């Protein structure tokens, strides 16, 4: 997926990381799983949003990623 296909918030963060305004995270997949887990656990969010986050996190965990 290319960053231009992402929403405005993602493209803004991408530009800030590239420009040095935000720090790059070495273990980006682990950070993504943690963020998705927080979204999935947030009872204040709609169930559909939580289910999407849980599904994405589970797929990342099942993939062959290695952030070690």
C-alpha atoms as an extended CHARMM CRD file, in Angstrom:
* protein
*
        68  EXT
         1         1  UNK       CA              0.0000000000        0.0000000000        0.0000000000  PROA      1               0.0000000000
         2         2  UNK       CA              1.3230000000        3.4260000000       -0.8820000000  PROA      2               0.0000000000
         3         3  UNK       CA              1.0390000000        6.2880000000        1.5880000000  PROA      3               0.0000000000
         4         4  UNK       CA             -0.9530000000        8.3620000000       -0.9140000000  PROA      4               0.0000000000
         5         5  UNK       CA             -3.7560000000        5.7860000000       -0.6840000000  PROA      5               0.0000000000
         6         6  UNK       CA             -4.0580000000        6.4480000000        3.0620000000  PROA      6               0.0000000000
         7         7  UNK       CA             -6.2280000000        9.0040000000        4.8450000000  PROA      7               0.0000000000
         8         8  UNK       CA             -5.1260000000       12.5720000000        5.5460000000  PROA      8               0.0000000000
         9         9  UNK       CA             -4.0290000000       11.7760000000        9.1340000000  PROA      9               0.0000000000
        10        10  UNK       CA             -1.7220000000        8.9780000000        7.9690000000  PROA      10              0.0000000000
        11        11  UNK       CA             -0.2670000000       11.0910000000        5.1560000000  PROA      11              0.0000000000
        12        12  UNK       CA              0.3250000000       13.9630000000        7.6060000000  PROA      12              0.0000000000
        13        13  UNK       CA              2.1540000000       11.6820000000       10.0660000000  PROA      13              0.0000000000
        14        14  UNK       CA              4.1590000000       10.1930000000        7.1780000000  PROA      14              0.0000000000
        15        15  UNK       CA              5.2750000000       13.6650000000        6.1150000000  PROA      15              0.0000000000
        16        16  UNK       CA              6.1520000000       14.5970000000        9.6950000000  PROA      16              0.0000000000
        17        17  UNK       CA              8.2720000000       11.4660000000       10.1290000000  PROA      17              0.0000000000
        18        18  UNK       CA              9.9720000000       12.0400000000        6.7750000000  PROA      18              0.0000000000
        19        19  UNK       CA             10.6010000000       15.6750000000        7.6520000000  PROA      19              0.0000000000
        20        20  UNK       CA             12.0280000000       14.8590000000       11.0780000000  PROA      20              0.0000000000
        21        21  UNK       CA              9.1690000000       16.4410000000       13.0430000000  PROA      21              0.0000000000
        22        22  UNK       CA              8.1230000000       13.0360000000       14.4210000000  PROA      22              0.0000000000
        23        23  UNK       CA             10.5080000000       10.2530000000       15.3150000000  PROA      23              0.0000000000
        24        24  UNK       CA             10.7140000000        7.0600000000       13.2930000000  PROA      24              0.0000000000
        25        25  UNK       CA              9.9140000000        3.8830000000       15.2620000000  PROA      25              0.0000000000
        26        26  UNK       CA             12.3560000000        1.0410000000       14.5980000000  PROA      26              0.0000000000
        27        27  UNK       CA              9.8650000000       -1.6680000000       15.5560000000  PROA      27              0.0000000000
        28        28  UNK       CA              6.9970000000       -0.2700000000       13.4990000000  PROA      28              0.0000000000
        29        29  UNK       CA              5.0130000000       -3.5080000000       13.1830000000  PROA      29              0.0000000000
        30        30  UNK       CA              5.0610000000       -4.0480000000       16.9430000000  PROA      30              0.0000000000
        31        31  UNK       CA              3.9340000000       -0.4410000000       17.4030000000  PROA      31              0.0000000000
        32        32  UNK       CA              1.1250000000       -0.9890000000       14.8980000000  PROA      32              0.0000000000
        33        33  UNK       CA             -0.0460000000       -4.1290000000       16.7090000000  PROA      33              0.0000000000
        34        34  UNK       CA             -0.0490000000       -2.2710000000       20.0330000000  PROA      34              0.0000000000
        35        35  UNK       CA             -2.0350000000        0.6220000000       18.5460000000  PROA      35              0.0000000000
        36        36  UNK       CA             -4.5380000000       -1.7390000000       16.9460000000  PROA      36              0.0000000000
        37        37  UNK       CA             -4.8470000000       -3.6440000000       20.2340000000  PROA      37              0.0000000000
        38        38  UNK       CA             -5.6350000000       -0.3920000000       22.0750000000  PROA      38              0.0000000000
        39        39  UNK       CA             -8.3230000000        0.4220000000       19.5170000000  PROA      39              0.0000000000
        40        40  UNK       CA             -9.7960000000       -3.0930000000       19.7340000000  PROA      40              0.0000000000
        41        41  UNK       CA             -9.9390000000       -2.8550000000       23.5420000000  PROA      41              0.0000000000
        42        42  UNK       CA            -11.5580000000        0.6140000000       23.6350000000  PROA      42              0.0000000000
        43        43  UNK       CA            -15.1910000000        0.1190000000       24.6730000000  PROA      43              0.0000000000
        44        44  UNK       CA            -16.0310000000        3.7070000000       23.7160000000  PROA      44              0.0000000000
        45        45  UNK       CA            -15.4750000000        2.9980000000       20.0120000000  PROA      45              0.0000000000
        46        46  UNK       CA            -18.0440000000        1.4120000000       17.6890000000  PROA      46              0.0000000000
        47        47  UNK       CA            -17.9540000000       -2.3970000000       17.6010000000  PROA      47              0.0000000000
        48        48  UNK       CA            -17.2480000000       -2.3830000000       13.8480000000  PROA      48              0.0000000000
        49        49  UNK       CA            -14.1350000000       -0.2340000000       14.3850000000  PROA      49              0.0000000000
        50        50  UNK       CA            -12.9510000000       -2.4590000000       17.2110000000  PROA      50              0.0000000000
        51        51  UNK       CA            -13.5040000000       -5.5970000000       15.1210000000  PROA      51              0.0000000000
        52        52  UNK       CA            -11.5110000000       -4.1550000000       12.2050000000  PROA      52              0.0000000000
        53        53  UNK       CA             -8.6210000000       -3.3020000000       14.5340000000  PROA      53              0.0000000000
        54        54  UNK       CA             -8.7100000000       -6.7470000000       16.1370000000  PROA      54              0.0000000000
        55        55  UNK       CA             -8.7300000000       -8.4710000000       12.7400000000  PROA      55              0.0000000000
        56        56  UNK       CA             -5.8030000000       -6.3840000000       11.4780000000  PROA      56              0.0000000000
        57        57  UNK       CA             -3.7820000000       -6.9930000000       14.6590000000  PROA      57              0.0000000000
        58        58  UNK       CA             -4.4710000000      -10.7220000000       14.5740000000  PROA      58              0.0000000000
        59        59  UNK       CA             -3.3710000000      -10.9110000000       10.9290000000  PROA      59              0.0000000000
        60        60  UNK       CA             -0.1330000000       -9.0940000000       11.7340000000  PROA      60              0.0000000000
        61        61  UNK       CA              0.4950000000      -11.4700000000       14.6220000000  PROA      61              0.0000000000
        62        62  UNK       CA             -0.1280000000      -14.4650000000       12.3310000000  PROA      62              0.0000000000
        63        63  UNK       CA              2.1960000000      -13.0930000000        9.6460000000  PROA      63              0.0000000000
        64        64  UNK       CA              5.8910000000      -13.8420000000        9.5040000000  PROA      64              0.0000000000
        65        65  UNK       CA              6.9550000000      -10.4480000000       10.8320000000  PROA      65              0.0000000000
        66        66  UNK       CA              9.9280000000      -10.2360000000       13.1690000000  PROA      66              0.0000000000
        67        67  UNK       CA             10.7110000000       -6.9690000000       14.9480000000  PROA      67              0.0000000000
        68        68  UNK       CA             13.5060000000       -8.5070000000       17.0580000000  PROA      68              0.0000000000
